[in-house]
Amino acid sequence: MSWDVIVLGVGGMGSAALSHFATRGARVLGLEQFEPMHGLGSSHGNSRIIRQTYFLDSRYVSLAKRAYELWRELEASTGEHLMTVSGGLMLGPRDHNVVDGAFKSAQEHALAHELLNAAQLRKRFPAMSFRDGEWGLYEPTAGFLRPEACIRAHLARAIAQGAEARFGAPVLDWASTGSGVRVRTSTGEAFEAKQLVITAGAWLSRITSQLGLPLTVERQVMHWFTPATRAEEPALEALPIYIVARDEGRVYGFPFVGGEGVKVAFYRSFVPTQPDTVDRNVAPEEVAPVRVFLEGLIPGAAAQYRHSKVCLYTLTPDEHFVIGMHPQYDNVVLAGGFSGHGFKFCSVVGEIVAQLALDGGTPHAIGLFSPARFARTQASNQTPVT
Ligand SMILES: Cc1cc2nc3c(=O)[nH]c(=O)nc-3n(C[C@H](O)[C@H](O)[C@H](O)COP(=O)(O)OP(=O)(O)OC[C@H]3O[C@@H](n4cnc5c(N)ncnc54)[C@H](O)[C@@H]3O)c2cc1C
């Protein structure tokens, strides 16, 4: 059987892509090396921040708005609870990009927000401890997604609309055949389709090695803690998500969730790794600094350590995504390099890749994500582009 589209990699983005293709009536096959909702890539660990203010670049705001709509639609069509709007606090010195960039993007796009000084923050968030001179940009629409539930919901919708997904099916290689693509798995099967969408997460460089995309995979650790007593839980449940820039580093975290605790992590580890050989054990020395940070920010929240999990970022040099047509093949779409901030956009990235493959273009502004920008950089550095 020949397919309209093969989606290579069924994680956060691939499951969304499957759902959008199937909803549009395309005959679509997803191939995934591991099990559904596995914990070896980038889309596990119970929670992901979603927000509309965007300090990295305000050009993400309209995508974020569409992502919200699509997550709500997915909730409505599957009956799964995926998104919790807790409010979000971007905290740091007034001129730090985490605060100032979020503030500017809120102003530019007329997003609801409040800019609060330390005295106002103390009154507003009594469970948190603020330093003199700190400012907070509060976004009432921010919150968090449940990534495993999001993948489950996208998969359920995709399959209900006729998509097929094979798990335990690692793709060995793929080739353009002129009229389409041929994809081979390491179990010896071959599949043909008119188009290929590659959503391989931390494995993207490997499966597109001829492109030489400048991606770095980084090991990141998420940690969970609980307070000493259950009486403290309601105050922690009422917290917003937060992104905090202090001298000790940049940390983000989530409100308390029953049965899980509070989750917190440093934004970057700067530890490059490879997805198949990454050390998935977490040493006590890695827990200590984040625990100290959390105690300083939310006293009592880190009384008991629960556990930690390793996750992978796939970073581009400019931290912008890679979404667009393969520079050499007009029937291959790439979506990767999500640089540690992609999950909130899965729903809209699924829509975009389906539009690219089925319509030959998308109304969304994705120029920022062009895969060709790296080819240009490499050419100007006189590095051979293969
Ligand atoms: C600790 C951590 C915290 C984060 N926090 C946030 C946040 O708060 N907000 C936010 O928006 N984003 C956040 N992110 C980023 C976000 O989670 C990622 O950008 C997103 O999950 C990437 O999705 P993906 O589909 O590209 O990767 P994945 O979900 O990993 O999917 C890629 C899939 O491709 C499969 N695959 C690869 N190669 C092959 C092959 N050859 N054959 C078959 N299958 C293959 C993999 O097994 C995998 O399932 C965070 C990431 C981490 C690690």
PDB file of C-alpha atoms in Angstrom, residues 216-221 267-274 278-283 286 309-313 315:
ATOM      1  CA  THR A 216      22.913  20.424  19.594  1.00  0.00           C
ATOM      2  CA  VAL A 217      21.166  17.922  21.841  1.00  0.00           C
ATOM      3  CA  GLU A 218      21.344  18.919  25.505  1.00  0.00           C
ATOM      4  CA  ARG A 219      20.606  16.884  28.611  1.00  0.00           C
ATOM      5  CA  GLN A 220      18.081  18.574  30.914  1.00  0.00           C
ATOM      6  CA  VAL A 221      16.869  17.371  34.292  1.00  0.00           C
ATOM      7  CA  TYR A 267      16.348  26.206  31.870  1.00  0.00           C
ATOM      8  CA  ARG A 268      19.643  25.059  30.370  1.00  0.00           C
ATOM      9  CA  SER A 269      22.310  22.570  31.416  1.00  0.00           C
ATOM     10  CA  PHE A 270      24.812  23.366  28.664  1.00  0.00           C
ATOM     11  CA  VAL A 271      25.723  19.651  28.728  1.00  0.00           C
ATOM     12  CA  PRO A 272      25.781  18.401  25.126  1.00  0.00           C
ATOM     13  CA  THR A 273      24.819  14.781  24.632  1.00  0.00           C
ATOM     14  CA  GLN A 274      23.529  12.208  22.169  1.00  0.00           C
ATOM     15  CA  VAL A 278      22.718  10.185  27.297  1.00  0.00           C
ATOM     16  CA  ASP A 279      23.167   9.445  30.994  1.00  0.00           C
ATOM     17  CA  ARG A 280      19.620   9.019  32.278  1.00  0.00           C
ATOM     18  CA  ASN A 281      20.670   8.742  35.910  1.00  0.00           C
ATOM     19  CA  VAL A 282      20.572  11.867  38.025  1.00  0.00           C
ATOM     20  CA  ALA A 283      23.270  12.420  40.643  1.00  0.00           C
ATOM     21  CA  GLU A 286      22.387  17.772  40.372  1.00  0.00           C
ATOM     22  CA  LYS A 309      13.942  12.711  35.123  1.00  0.00           C
ATOM     23  CA  VAL A 310      16.203  13.389  32.186  1.00  0.00           C
ATOM     24  CA  CYS A 311      14.801  15.052  29.071  1.00  0.00           C
ATOM     25  CA  LEU A 312      16.395  16.306  25.846  1.00  0.00           C
ATOM     26  CA  TYR A 313      16.508  19.736  24.214  1.00  0.00           C
ATOM     27  CA  LEU A 315      18.874  23.424  20.153  1.00  0.00           C
TER      28      LEU A 315
END
